[in-house]
XYZ file of C-alpha atoms in Angstrom:
762
model
C 0.000 0.000 0.000
C 1.050 3.642 -0.448
C 1.628 5.523 2.769
C 1.054 8.940 1.244
C 3.472 11.848 1.226
C 6.751 11.239 3.021
C 9.740 13.401 3.772
C 12.720 12.687 1.428
C 14.937 12.273 4.511
C 15.599 9.515 6.954
C 12.027 8.588 7.814
C 10.504 6.488 10.568
C 7.047 5.081 9.878
C 5.173 6.221 12.936
C 1.606 7.023 11.964
C 2.700 9.590 9.384
C 4.982 11.420 11.823
C 8.723 11.820 11.616
C 10.844 10.844 14.594
C 14.460 11.499 15.342
C 16.871 8.676 15.920
C 17.914 8.227 19.498
C 21.587 8.050 20.211
C 21.103 6.715 23.728
C 23.128 3.585 24.420
C 25.308 1.503 22.209
C 24.308 0.627 18.676
C 23.108 -2.888 17.983
C 21.510 -4.638 15.000
C 17.918 -5.705 15.571
C 16.587 -8.404 13.224
C 13.236 -6.780 12.541
C 12.696 -6.974 8.805
C 10.426 -4.628 6.898
C 8.949 -5.336 3.498
C 5.831 -4.794 1.440
C 3.476 -7.532 0.335
C 0.396 -7.614 -1.856
C -0.590 -10.829 -0.150
C -3.465 -10.873 2.315
C -5.240 -13.557 4.286
C -5.889 -16.680 2.319
C -3.661 -15.697 -0.610
C -0.171 -16.568 -1.760
C 2.897 -14.527 -0.973
C 3.845 -11.936 -3.535
C 5.874 -9.568 -1.414
C 8.796 -7.555 -2.599
C 11.728 -6.418 -0.480
C 13.043 -2.931 -0.037
C 15.675 -1.431 -2.354
C 19.115 -2.992 -2.124
C 20.338 0.426 -0.990
C 18.191 0.218 2.118
C 19.892 -0.777 5.315
C 18.691 -1.162 8.880
C 20.361 0.576 11.784
C 19.454 0.008 15.390
C 19.933 2.054 18.483
C 18.611 1.543 21.978
C 16.526 3.822 24.114
C 14.758 3.633 27.479
C 11.065 2.893 27.033
C 8.152 3.299 29.376
C 8.850 -0.063 31.024
C 12.289 1.077 32.179
C 14.089 -1.382 29.915
C 16.440 -0.756 27.038
C 14.229 -0.592 23.972
C 15.483 -1.255 20.473
C 14.702 1.304 17.819
C 14.811 0.012 14.273
C 15.362 2.732 11.670
C 15.324 2.165 7.951
C 17.564 4.441 5.929
C 17.488 4.703 2.161
C 18.994 7.100 -0.315
C 16.003 6.755 -2.646
C 13.475 9.632 -2.788
C 11.092 7.886 -0.336
C 12.418 6.746 3.024
C 10.337 4.378 5.103
C 10.992 2.827 8.495
C 9.621 1.776 11.855
C 10.531 2.825 15.313
C 9.999 -0.336 17.302
C 10.532 -1.663 20.798
C 10.647 -5.284 21.924
C 7.193 -4.868 23.425
C 5.580 -6.878 26.203
C 4.036 -10.338 26.317
C 0.784 -9.296 27.980
C -1.969 -8.487 27.403
C -2.561 -10.543 24.281
C -3.807 -8.710 21.218
C -3.248 -5.076 20.346
C -3.007 -2.732 23.319
C -2.172 0.913 23.746
C 0.925 1.622 25.829
C 2.746 4.834 26.631
C 5.188 4.584 23.767
C 2.983 3.091 21.054
C 0.795 0.130 20.167
C 1.840 -3.228 21.555
C 1.081 -6.467 19.709
C 1.293 -9.853 21.451
C 0.313 -13.285 20.172
C 0.738 -16.791 21.549
C 2.195 -19.599 19.445
C 3.979 -22.431 21.174
C 5.240 -24.145 18.037
C 5.916 -21.194 15.688
C 9.445 -20.688 14.402
C 8.796 -17.362 12.658
C 6.203 -14.627 13.156
C 5.615 -11.602 10.940
C 3.296 -8.751 11.862
C 1.356 -7.376 8.863
C 0.014 -3.822 8.922
C -2.147 -1.631 6.733
C -2.327 2.044 7.684
C -5.126 4.506 6.878
C -4.392 6.765 3.935
C -4.734 10.481 4.472
C -7.043 9.889 7.400
C -9.411 7.897 5.209
C -9.789 4.158 5.436
C -9.063 2.166 2.310
C -9.045 -1.596 1.908
C -5.575 -3.117 1.681
C -6.069 -4.645 -1.759
C -2.497 -3.728 -2.583
C 0.592 -3.774 -0.412
C 0.837 -4.398 3.311
C 3.761 -3.608 5.563
C 5.378 -6.685 7.043
C 7.530 -6.634 10.178
C 9.402 -9.837 10.949
C 9.824 -10.478 14.691
C 13.186 -11.536 16.057
C 12.738 -14.520 18.410
C 15.768 -13.334 20.407
C 14.208 -9.943 21.070
C 10.469 -10.203 20.402
C 9.625 -13.406 22.191
C 8.979 -14.254 25.837
C 8.267 -17.904 26.446
C 5.684 -18.824 23.802
C 4.467 -15.265 23.290
C 5.671 -13.158 20.364
C 5.435 -9.412 20.840
C 6.470 -6.038 19.502
C 5.662 -2.396 20.229
C 5.489 0.158 17.398
C 5.678 3.814 18.270
C 3.106 6.345 17.111
C 0.901 4.065 15.049
C -2.548 5.579 14.494
C -4.913 4.922 17.369
C -7.573 3.464 15.085
C -8.260 2.264 11.528
C -5.065 0.204 11.390
C -5.667 -3.256 9.942
C -3.332 -5.973 11.088
C -2.668 -9.689 11.046
C 0.160 -12.198 11.202
C 2.055 -14.598 8.984
C 3.350 -17.508 10.990
C 5.651 -20.376 10.118
C 6.582 -23.513 11.964
C 6.918 -27.283 11.601
C 5.148 -28.689 8.565
C 4.585 -32.170 10.012
C 0.839 -32.839 9.746
C 1.235 -36.121 11.608
C 2.187 -34.109 14.684
C -0.868 -31.885 14.299
C 0.817 -28.851 12.695
C -0.815 -26.821 9.906
C 1.590 -23.895 9.495
C 1.507 -21.976 6.214
C 3.471 -18.724 6.130
C 1.736 -17.556 2.953
C -1.563 -16.917 4.762
C -2.255 -13.807 6.786
C -3.990 -14.685 10.049
C -6.382 -12.826 12.324
C -5.199 -12.199 15.875
C -7.355 -14.370 18.188
C -7.417 -11.431 20.623
C -8.363 -8.772 18.074
C -11.200 -6.822 19.664
C -12.573 -5.761 16.281
C -12.508 -7.464 12.871
C -12.879 -5.702 9.532
C -13.635 -7.023 6.076
C -16.803 -7.045 4.018
C -19.015 -4.199 5.230
C -22.500 -5.211 3.953
C -24.126 -8.533 4.767
C -24.487 -10.744 1.714
C -22.606 -8.350 -0.587
C -21.701 -10.748 -3.400
C -19.359 -8.193 -4.996
C -17.028 -8.814 -2.041
C -17.762 -12.517 -1.656
C -14.085 -13.423 -1.180
C -13.343 -10.523 1.123
C -10.444 -11.022 3.521
C -10.712 -10.341 7.242
C -8.298 -8.341 9.398
C -7.928 -7.481 13.031
C -8.242 -3.837 13.948
C -8.554 -1.663 17.037
C -10.030 1.588 18.272
C -8.172 3.489 20.965
C -9.465 6.849 19.768
C -13.184 6.790 20.564
C -14.479 8.123 23.837
C -15.850 5.563 26.287
C -19.440 4.596 25.602
C -21.945 6.532 27.693
C -24.128 3.998 29.473
C -25.924 6.820 31.297
C -25.938 8.090 34.854
C -29.021 6.100 35.863
C -28.154 2.949 33.945
C -28.686 -0.351 35.726
C -29.050 -3.783 34.153
C -32.350 -5.581 34.784
C -30.836 -8.346 36.996
C -33.869 -10.589 36.555
C -33.862 -13.756 38.710
C -33.486 -16.884 36.599
C -36.843 -18.270 37.687
C -38.629 -15.194 36.309
C -37.030 -15.205 32.851
C -39.010 -15.666 29.652
C -36.468 -16.066 26.862
C -37.021 -15.104 23.232
C -34.515 -16.812 20.937
C -33.861 -14.546 17.966
C -31.504 -13.684 15.123
C -30.365 -10.045 14.959
C -30.362 -9.889 11.180
C -33.472 -11.973 10.521
C -35.516 -9.966 13.025
C -35.673 -6.844 10.842
C -34.057 -7.746 7.476
C -37.365 -8.126 5.666
C -38.906 -5.134 3.916
C -42.075 -5.723 5.913
C -40.217 -4.463 9.014
C -40.907 -0.971 7.714
C -37.422 0.183 8.660
C -35.054 2.268 6.595
C -33.062 -0.073 4.298
C -29.856 1.076 5.988
C -31.153 -0.076 9.371
C -32.726 -3.397 8.448
C -30.926 -6.420 9.811
C -28.820 -4.385 12.243
C -28.318 -3.916 15.959
C -30.168 -0.614 15.623
C -33.007 -2.468 13.940
C -33.518 -4.486 17.113
C -33.899 -1.228 19.045
C -36.667 -0.122 16.697
C -38.629 -3.283 17.465
C -38.327 -3.279 21.262
C -42.016 -2.240 21.504
C -42.911 -5.575 19.912
C -40.904 -7.475 22.526
C -42.603 -5.534 25.297
C -46.043 -6.171 23.845
C -45.247 -9.865 23.597
C -44.085 -9.850 27.211
C -40.658 -11.497 27.049
C -37.917 -10.173 29.332
C -34.788 -11.731 27.815
C -33.500 -12.141 24.290
C -31.133 -14.953 23.398
C -29.257 -13.766 20.318
C -28.032 -16.273 17.771
C -24.273 -15.812 17.299
C -23.125 -12.203 17.025
C -19.375 -12.871 16.976
C -17.721 -12.147 13.626
C -18.438 -14.834 11.016
C -18.265 -15.120 7.222
C -21.730 -15.522 5.741
C -20.182 -16.521 2.391
C -18.121 -19.397 3.771
C -20.094 -21.939 1.728
C -19.399 -20.065 -1.510
C -15.601 -19.989 -1.447
C -15.369 -23.099 -3.627
C -17.758 -25.109 -5.844
C -19.818 -27.518 -3.724
C -23.461 -28.619 -3.324
C -24.025 -25.867 -0.756
C -22.437 -23.007 -2.670
C -25.797 -21.249 -3.042
C -26.207 -20.815 0.709
C -25.548 -17.789 2.891
C -24.851 -18.535 6.536
C -27.474 -16.573 8.438
C -27.320 -18.369 11.780
C -23.647 -17.584 12.395
C -22.467 -20.800 14.051
C -19.053 -20.483 12.430
C -16.967 -18.100 14.504
C -13.950 -16.261 13.085
C -13.096 -14.352 16.264
C -14.403 -14.557 19.833
C -14.065 -10.882 20.790
C -15.391 -8.938 17.808
C -19.084 -8.175 17.249
C -20.351 -9.058 13.775
C -19.425 -5.921 11.851
C -22.036 -6.441 9.117
C -24.757 -6.029 11.717
C -23.808 -2.360 11.885
C -26.181 0.003 10.128
C -25.225 1.591 6.808
C -22.201 -0.678 6.377
C -20.572 1.267 9.188
C -17.789 -1.224 9.881
C -16.371 -2.661 13.100
C -16.137 0.508 15.188
C -19.779 1.379 14.517
C -20.765 -2.254 15.054
C -19.239 -2.133 18.518
C -20.921 1.163 19.322
C -24.329 0.134 17.994
C -24.188 -3.210 19.807
C -23.804 -1.253 23.037
C -26.665 1.014 22.043
C -28.799 -2.091 21.532
C -27.889 -3.552 24.920
C -28.492 -0.218 26.633
C -31.910 0.140 24.994
C -32.953 -3.418 25.817
C -31.842 -2.981 29.410
C -33.757 0.278 29.571
C -36.846 -1.691 28.567
C -36.200 -4.307 31.253
C -34.988 -6.946 28.807
C -31.818 -8.947 29.405
C -29.367 -9.945 26.686
C -28.058 -13.505 26.474
C -25.574 -14.429 23.758
C -25.510 -17.780 21.984
C -21.762 -18.460 21.910
C -19.876 -21.061 19.870
C -16.686 -22.165 21.597
C -16.853 -25.765 20.384
C -15.461 -25.142 16.871
C -14.540 -22.348 14.456
C -15.038 -21.469 10.802
C -11.764 -23.129 9.794
C -13.508 -26.389 8.782
C -11.607 -29.645 8.237
C -8.399 -30.827 6.583
C -10.109 -31.664 3.296
C -11.377 -28.143 2.646
C -9.792 -25.883 5.255
C -10.678 -22.212 5.522
C -7.628 -20.976 7.393
C -8.145 -17.534 8.897
C -6.610 -17.696 12.385
C -6.174 -20.509 14.911
C -5.256 -23.252 12.446
C -2.310 -21.298 11.118
C -1.241 -19.850 14.475
C -0.903 -23.137 16.346
C -3.255 -25.878 15.210
C -1.907 -28.388 17.714
C -2.771 -26.105 20.618
C -6.089 -24.655 19.494
C -7.705 -27.826 18.124
C -8.084 -31.401 19.275
C -5.927 -33.651 17.104
C -5.516 -37.406 17.093
C -1.784 -38.037 17.232
C -2.493 -41.765 16.983
C -4.129 -41.201 13.603
C -1.603 -39.101 11.682
C -2.531 -35.918 13.506
C -6.053 -35.759 12.097
C -8.494 -33.230 13.501
C -11.026 -34.674 15.917
C -14.591 -33.725 15.064
C -17.038 -33.688 17.961
C -18.783 -30.587 16.606
C -19.951 -31.973 13.272
C -18.217 -29.038 11.582
C -14.794 -30.510 10.856
C -12.825 -29.307 13.885
C -13.127 -29.182 17.661
C -11.703 -26.407 19.794
C -9.269 -27.703 22.408
C -11.246 -26.012 25.166
C -9.517 -27.451 28.227
C -5.995 -26.669 27.059
C -4.816 -23.927 29.477
C -4.189 -21.369 26.722
C -7.499 -22.018 24.948
C -9.359 -22.044 28.245
C -7.947 -18.623 29.106
C -8.889 -17.354 25.642
C -12.502 -18.408 26.227
C -12.584 -16.895 29.713
C -11.065 -13.645 28.451
C -13.650 -13.535 25.691
C -16.566 -14.044 28.078
C -15.235 -11.407 30.466
C -14.808 -9.004 27.552
C -18.464 -9.314 26.574
C -19.568 -8.738 30.156
C -17.246 -5.817 30.894
C -17.237 -4.069 27.525
C -20.750 -4.873 26.275
C -22.685 -5.486 29.520
C -24.339 -8.705 28.349
C -26.270 -10.648 30.964
C -25.450 -14.222 30.108
C -24.437 -16.879 27.630
C -25.882 -19.995 26.053
C -23.053 -22.354 25.096
C -23.565 -24.186 21.813
C -22.733 -27.925 21.945
C -21.435 -27.405 25.458
C -20.530 -31.075 25.934
C -17.466 -30.338 23.800
C -16.338 -28.088 26.638
C -16.417 -31.156 28.877
C -13.798 -33.053 26.862
C -10.092 -33.276 27.564
C -7.371 -32.445 25.071
C -7.613 -35.975 23.643
C -11.393 -35.741 23.316
C -12.232 -37.991 26.256
C -15.044 -36.844 28.603
C -14.013 -35.222 31.887
C -15.975 -35.526 35.120
C -14.845 -32.085 36.317
C -13.891 -30.062 33.221
C -11.564 -27.189 34.216
C -13.225 -24.729 31.824
C -16.749 -25.456 33.034
C -15.642 -25.030 36.629
C -13.719 -21.844 35.860
C -16.764 -20.276 34.192
C -18.946 -21.221 37.163
C -16.469 -19.805 39.685
C -15.212 -16.712 37.833
C -15.864 -13.503 39.769
C -16.635 -11.384 36.707
C -19.064 -13.978 35.377
C -20.632 -14.600 38.791
C -23.837 -12.708 38.056
C -24.239 -14.043 34.511
C -26.775 -16.554 33.366
C -24.825 -19.559 32.034
C -26.761 -22.085 29.970
C -25.404 -25.257 28.407
C -26.628 -27.035 25.325
C -25.683 -30.323 27.010
C -24.806 -32.509 24.053
C -22.421 -32.621 21.107
C -22.068 -34.460 17.810
C -19.813 -37.084 19.348
C -22.601 -38.621 21.423
C -21.810 -36.976 24.771
C -25.409 -36.429 25.919
C -25.424 -34.741 29.328
C -29.005 -33.538 29.828
C -29.512 -33.580 33.590
C -25.889 -34.642 34.075
C -23.963 -31.601 32.917
C -21.149 -30.672 35.361
C -22.679 -27.636 36.983
C -21.318 -26.561 40.399
C -24.969 -25.608 41.082
C -24.568 -22.716 38.615
C -25.092 -24.064 35.127
C -28.572 -24.252 33.625
C -29.287 -26.531 30.670
C -31.322 -26.571 27.499
C -33.649 -29.400 28.494
C -33.823 -31.481 25.326
C -35.903 -34.094 27.120
C -38.534 -31.464 27.868
C -38.820 -30.692 24.138
C -39.197 -34.344 23.152
C -41.525 -35.379 25.975
C -43.895 -32.449 25.596
C -44.168 -33.216 21.885
C -44.787 -36.929 22.460
C -47.286 -36.380 25.331
C -46.637 -39.507 27.339
C -48.753 -38.635 30.347
C -46.470 -39.485 33.256
C -43.389 -38.006 31.597
C -45.369 -34.957 30.465
C -46.317 -34.373 34.092
C -42.696 -34.689 35.205
C -41.574 -32.137 32.638
C -44.171 -29.447 33.399
C -43.394 -29.920 37.104
C -39.768 -28.885 36.585
C -37.991 -32.148 35.642
C -37.066 -33.081 39.180
C -35.862 -36.443 37.854
C -33.079 -34.558 36.085
C -32.307 -31.542 38.252
C -33.300 -32.262 41.866
C -29.745 -32.921 43.006
C -27.437 -30.954 45.312
C -28.549 -27.324 45.218
C -30.027 -27.313 41.725
C -33.427 -25.769 41.186
C -36.223 -25.843 38.588
C -34.670 -22.762 36.949
C -31.710 -24.897 35.899
C -34.051 -26.385 33.291
C -34.475 -24.157 30.247
C -37.702 -25.505 28.788
C -38.450 -25.268 25.104
C -40.651 -26.915 22.533
C -39.061 -25.087 19.608
C -35.578 -23.688 18.966
C -33.755 -22.263 15.950
C -32.643 -25.697 14.765
C -35.608 -27.906 13.997
C -39.171 -27.156 12.987
C -40.840 -23.870 13.806
C -43.939 -24.262 15.944
C -46.192 -23.981 12.913
C -44.159 -26.555 11.019
C -44.258 -28.890 14.016
C -48.030 -29.135 13.534
C -47.908 -29.040 9.711
C -45.257 -31.588 8.692
C -44.554 -35.200 9.547
C -41.275 -35.122 7.659
C -38.481 -32.617 7.107
C -38.247 -30.963 3.687
C -34.625 -29.845 3.398
C -33.930 -30.190 -0.317
C -33.130 -26.483 -0.589
C -30.078 -27.000 1.626
C -28.132 -28.865 -1.049
C -27.360 -31.886 1.095
C -29.785 -34.314 -0.485
C -32.090 -34.175 2.510
C -29.448 -35.791 4.709
C -29.104 -32.822 7.042
C -31.397 -31.943 9.901
C -32.933 -34.148 12.564
C -35.176 -37.044 11.554
C -36.778 -37.484 14.986
C -39.085 -34.484 15.151
C -42.056 -36.046 17.003
C -44.309 -33.882 14.859
C -47.848 -34.341 13.549
C -49.220 -32.594 10.466
C -52.839 -32.714 11.671
C -53.912 -34.750 8.669
C -52.178 -33.138 5.705
C -48.500 -32.641 4.858
C -47.676 -28.964 4.436
C -49.732 -25.930 3.527
C -53.456 -26.368 3.018
C -56.627 -24.321 2.603
C -58.673 -26.807 4.606
C -60.250 -24.699 7.344
C -60.643 -27.546 9.846
C -56.987 -28.586 9.525
C -55.796 -24.998 9.843
C -57.961 -24.490 12.945
C -56.589 -27.678 14.507
C -53.035 -26.562 13.815
C -53.522 -23.198 15.483
C -55.171 -24.957 18.427
C -52.196 -27.272 18.742
C -49.801 -24.324 18.691
C -51.745 -22.757 21.535
C -51.624 -26.020 23.481
C -47.850 -26.236 23.179
C -47.385 -22.610 24.155
C -49.655 -22.914 27.175
C -47.809 -26.024 28.368
C -44.514 -24.152 28.049
C -45.717 -21.118 29.972
C -47.189 -23.055 32.910
C -44.120 -25.281 33.370
C -41.696 -24.874 36.259
C -38.300 -23.755 34.927
C -37.286 -21.123 32.394
C -39.422 -21.006 29.232
C -37.817 -20.196 25.891
C -39.706 -19.525 22.668
C -38.510 -18.935 19.121
C -38.772 -15.666 17.201
C -41.719 -15.806 14.820
C -43.730 -18.439 16.649
C -45.889 -15.637 18.028
C -47.482 -15.272 14.574
C -46.966 -18.806 13.228
C -43.850 -18.488 11.075
C -43.230 -21.299 8.610
C -40.054 -22.529 6.937
C -42.161 -24.878 4.819
C -40.846 -27.966 6.559
C -37.141 -27.111 6.464
C -35.784 -28.043 9.887
C -32.216 -26.880 9.274
C -32.507 -23.485 7.601
C -29.070 -22.140 8.542
C -28.181 -21.077 4.987
C -31.182 -19.086 3.782
C -31.066 -15.300 3.962
C -34.687 -15.111 2.821
C -38.223 -15.060 4.134
C -37.622 -18.650 5.210
C -35.759 -17.216 8.215
C -36.691 -13.545 8.211
C -39.422 -12.303 10.514
C -42.542 -11.475 8.498
C -44.006 -8.369 10.049
C -47.000 -8.378 7.715
C -48.052 -11.800 8.982
C -47.650 -10.555 12.543
C -50.076 -7.726 11.816
C -52.573 -10.236 10.439
C -52.382 -12.340 13.623
C -52.222 -9.498 16.154
C -55.777 -9.953 17.407
C -55.762 -13.749 17.531
C -52.676 -15.963 17.562
C -50.289 -13.249 18.792
C -52.768 -12.137 21.405
C -52.954 -15.638 22.887
C -49.175 -15.947 23.018
C -48.773 -12.569 24.671
C -51.503 -13.147 27.249
C -50.047 -16.527 28.202
C -46.625 -14.972 28.847
C -48.061 -12.163 30.912
C -50.245 -14.565 32.894
C -47.152 -16.572 33.800
C -45.313 -13.478 34.962
C -48.119 -12.431 37.284
C -48.674 -15.850 38.895
C -45.977 -17.188 41.177
C -47.343 -20.740 41.074
C -45.433 -21.148 37.773
C -42.109 -19.742 38.979
C -41.327 -21.468 42.244
C -37.864 -21.359 43.785
C -37.921 -25.053 44.614
C -39.315 -28.238 43.160
C -42.991 -28.966 43.718
C -43.931 -30.727 46.938
C -47.148 -32.625 47.605
C -48.534 -29.407 49.101
C -47.829 -27.491 45.917
C -49.653 -29.692 43.402
C -52.501 -32.174 43.222
C -52.473 -34.585 40.306
C -56.008 -35.582 39.363
C -54.890 -38.961 38.138
C -54.998 -42.524 39.487
C -54.060 -44.427 36.367
C -50.521 -43.329 35.539
C -49.631 -46.624 33.877
C -52.305 -46.363 31.188
C -50.198 -45.803 28.060
C -53.350 -45.206 26.013
C -54.363 -42.199 28.090
C -53.500 -38.816 26.656
C -55.261 -36.683 29.221
C -53.712 -34.972 32.230
C -55.263 -32.661 34.834
C -53.730 -31.095 37.929
C -54.060 -28.174 40.318
C -51.211 -25.888 41.326
C -51.821 -24.560 44.830
C -51.161 -20.986 45.842
C -50.484 -20.218 49.499
C -52.938 -17.317 49.286
C -55.669 -19.393 47.703
C -55.208 -18.375 44.088
C -55.036 -21.945 42.816
C -54.753 -22.748 39.121
C -56.384 -25.814 37.541
C -55.039 -27.143 34.234
C -56.138 -29.916 31.897
C -54.553 -31.106 28.659
C -56.464 -33.361 26.291
C -54.459 -34.910 23.445
C -57.245 -37.334 22.515
C -59.349 -36.951 19.380
C -62.539 -36.951 21.463
C -64.103 -34.916 24.273
C -63.144 -35.778 27.834
C -65.660 -34.950 30.569
C -63.607 -34.144 33.637
C -64.620 -33.546 37.248
C -63.508 -30.164 38.510
C -62.248 -30.157 42.120
C -63.796 -27.718 44.595
C -62.065 -24.326 44.684
C -60.368 -23.062 47.877
C -62.662 -21.492 50.524
C -64.352 -18.223 49.534
C -63.163 -18.712 45.950
C -64.760 -19.752 42.704
C -63.297 -21.084 39.480
C -63.115 -18.748 36.513
C -62.215 -19.927 33.037
C -59.137 -18.139 31.737
C -58.118 -20.426 28.876
C -59.851 -22.858 26.568
C -57.795 -23.340 23.428
C -60.803 -24.826 21.630
C -62.373 -21.380 21.405
C -61.407 -18.739 18.895
C -59.995 -15.382 19.916
C -60.756 -13.519 22.108
C -62.647 -16.252 23.997
C -59.654 -18.606 24.000
C -57.855 -16.409 26.551
C -59.766 -14.170 28.968
C -57.227 -12.749 31.456
C -59.795 -11.671 34.036
C -61.598 -15.014 33.763
C -65.200 -15.964 33.001
C -67.619 -17.414 35.580
C -69.974 -20.321 35.075
C -67.681 -23.252 35.868
C -69.626 -26.196 37.285
C -68.546 -29.487 38.784
C -67.650 -30.958 35.384
C -66.122 -29.601 32.197
C -66.093 -31.051 28.694
C -62.538 -30.641 27.427
C -62.588 -30.608 23.635
C -60.334 -32.837 21.496
C -56.762 -31.563 21.147
C -57.299 -28.716 23.550
C -56.371 -27.469 26.992
C -57.998 -25.374 29.694
C -56.829 -23.188 32.568
C -59.064 -22.195 35.472
C -58.148 -19.704 38.179
C -59.609 -19.608 41.704
C -60.667 -16.052 42.491
C -62.414 -14.467 45.433
C -66.178 -14.481 45.234
């Protein structure tokens, strides 16, 4: 790249400033090479050296750390003179950090034999992509290395808009787990911001490279004098799983095109979240990822765009293409904070879905090397040294992060702390968290160091921590996840058992899954209950399809789960049959009611509040279309019926403590109106939840295809039963918050329906 106008004298590259050579101390040669390269990440080396007339001179000077610092000055008799004033730097902190005498860069690599820092400076104060030359500074292992950490400090670099990365070389023995390739520029694992393509899905920059960057120039974000996070107790959470981009990307959102699909777009739709009644959002991955990763080479999936984001490039940087107006990484960081601040101001917590089980770098057959693989594959990934150093794959994505290696564990902890301190997030849901319970050889650990460290960390002490307690290697830990009485779990058994409606198990699940979680000091809130999540059928598809329909994914229908426990209500897919459509909407209400009256933390999926369909695709990760995008027009059409029911059910839960108990139900808390638990043919369940103040709640679920006449128990003294819910009725009679009188000693519960009665004072 061209650095702009330079003085035709001895020149030191220091952010466009000239600096005088120091004559302090004795002269000494420092092996810090400087050259230009047109190569960038993922490409081949095409660098060219400086003129043969150029020569390096080194002097020493005292730096801010009180040590002798080496100053490397490039002198050349040609019209342009370029050079760096450098110091050995410090080993910590990792990443780019601002120090008194410049910008310090530090990166860990245990097995590297050569490390080169690559820099691209802003031109004339204006950012330009480094499509041409980059400055390369080779680090001297005798001067710029402490232990396994390579480091250098460069004086007077700009405080922002500098793009940087590394080229790293080392042993080429794949059988020992090494994957070094010095031709590829690599992203710093500790880069706090990542730059590259600026607009999501911009095909004109499909093969865009990614670079670390930093911002030491912006003022601290103003969280406000009266700012306080919501600090909602776990038992009171109602989680809304959502995708930042898909929430507002569709034209029907009514937002300015520059705001659609952005962090700011979420802010615009906070009124919808409040009207729905949820008090926590669980965001699908917002760490930097490459949505075009499937299109980098010809393959059956090269038409897909990764919209879910489970393919992390960097664990510290917010997804820069979720910034509005293509604003880049600095604006992405700022707008993410604006989003968190606005959600907190509305009483809504922010939980991040985080992917520490694998990265975007894929497998050995078709690697996409951007960072860890080229920095130190043997450290960052699990490899099988008994099988020619092959990557172990417990994630289903080609690689598995070596989470319990001390260096990788600290990386993950530093990342989590960063999101809490810098971005004020309230918690994390850990994707395929069973991977985090494996040792460096892939074997399961009873007391995984990382899981314990997260549970015990002081900075993370107030965070919600939720495990997806399984992985693709068969380590299924639902109810058995190492927890230190802190970790909650996605309760996959709740999902399956509620769908299957086996009476006794159904009862156990709505009561808080004591069979799984009543151990030590665990509580019902350690069960995150869900019927629907991002992967799998939407709620509408659960009642519309018996089989998955994933042909659009390009994998021959082999992807996605086959065990969906779904029922199409008599016809596969979309239909105009009024009776089938009515049954489907009734079934959706039944599932939602069961979720909202269950002990534990309920989680629902974005779009289920209006009946979103993916037309039977139960693995829609690669479709940046209406298949995933929230359809605001359909929401408007369902506002007075389907949405209303969903919203009222959430609000009813939040105002009735019988659904959010601190401890598991005792015999004084619930009466099961059942004496035939072993009848496998029975698909009816009724029970009463008792309130200490007399506000009991009676519930009945009928999954039969016929009416069930049920005896209603007497209400508490001085109370009478009022009907709040009967899903067989159409809106608004299906949910009457204040309740309707007229309940007698028996009630005819309609086929495929459920009722809720509340005992109120006469």
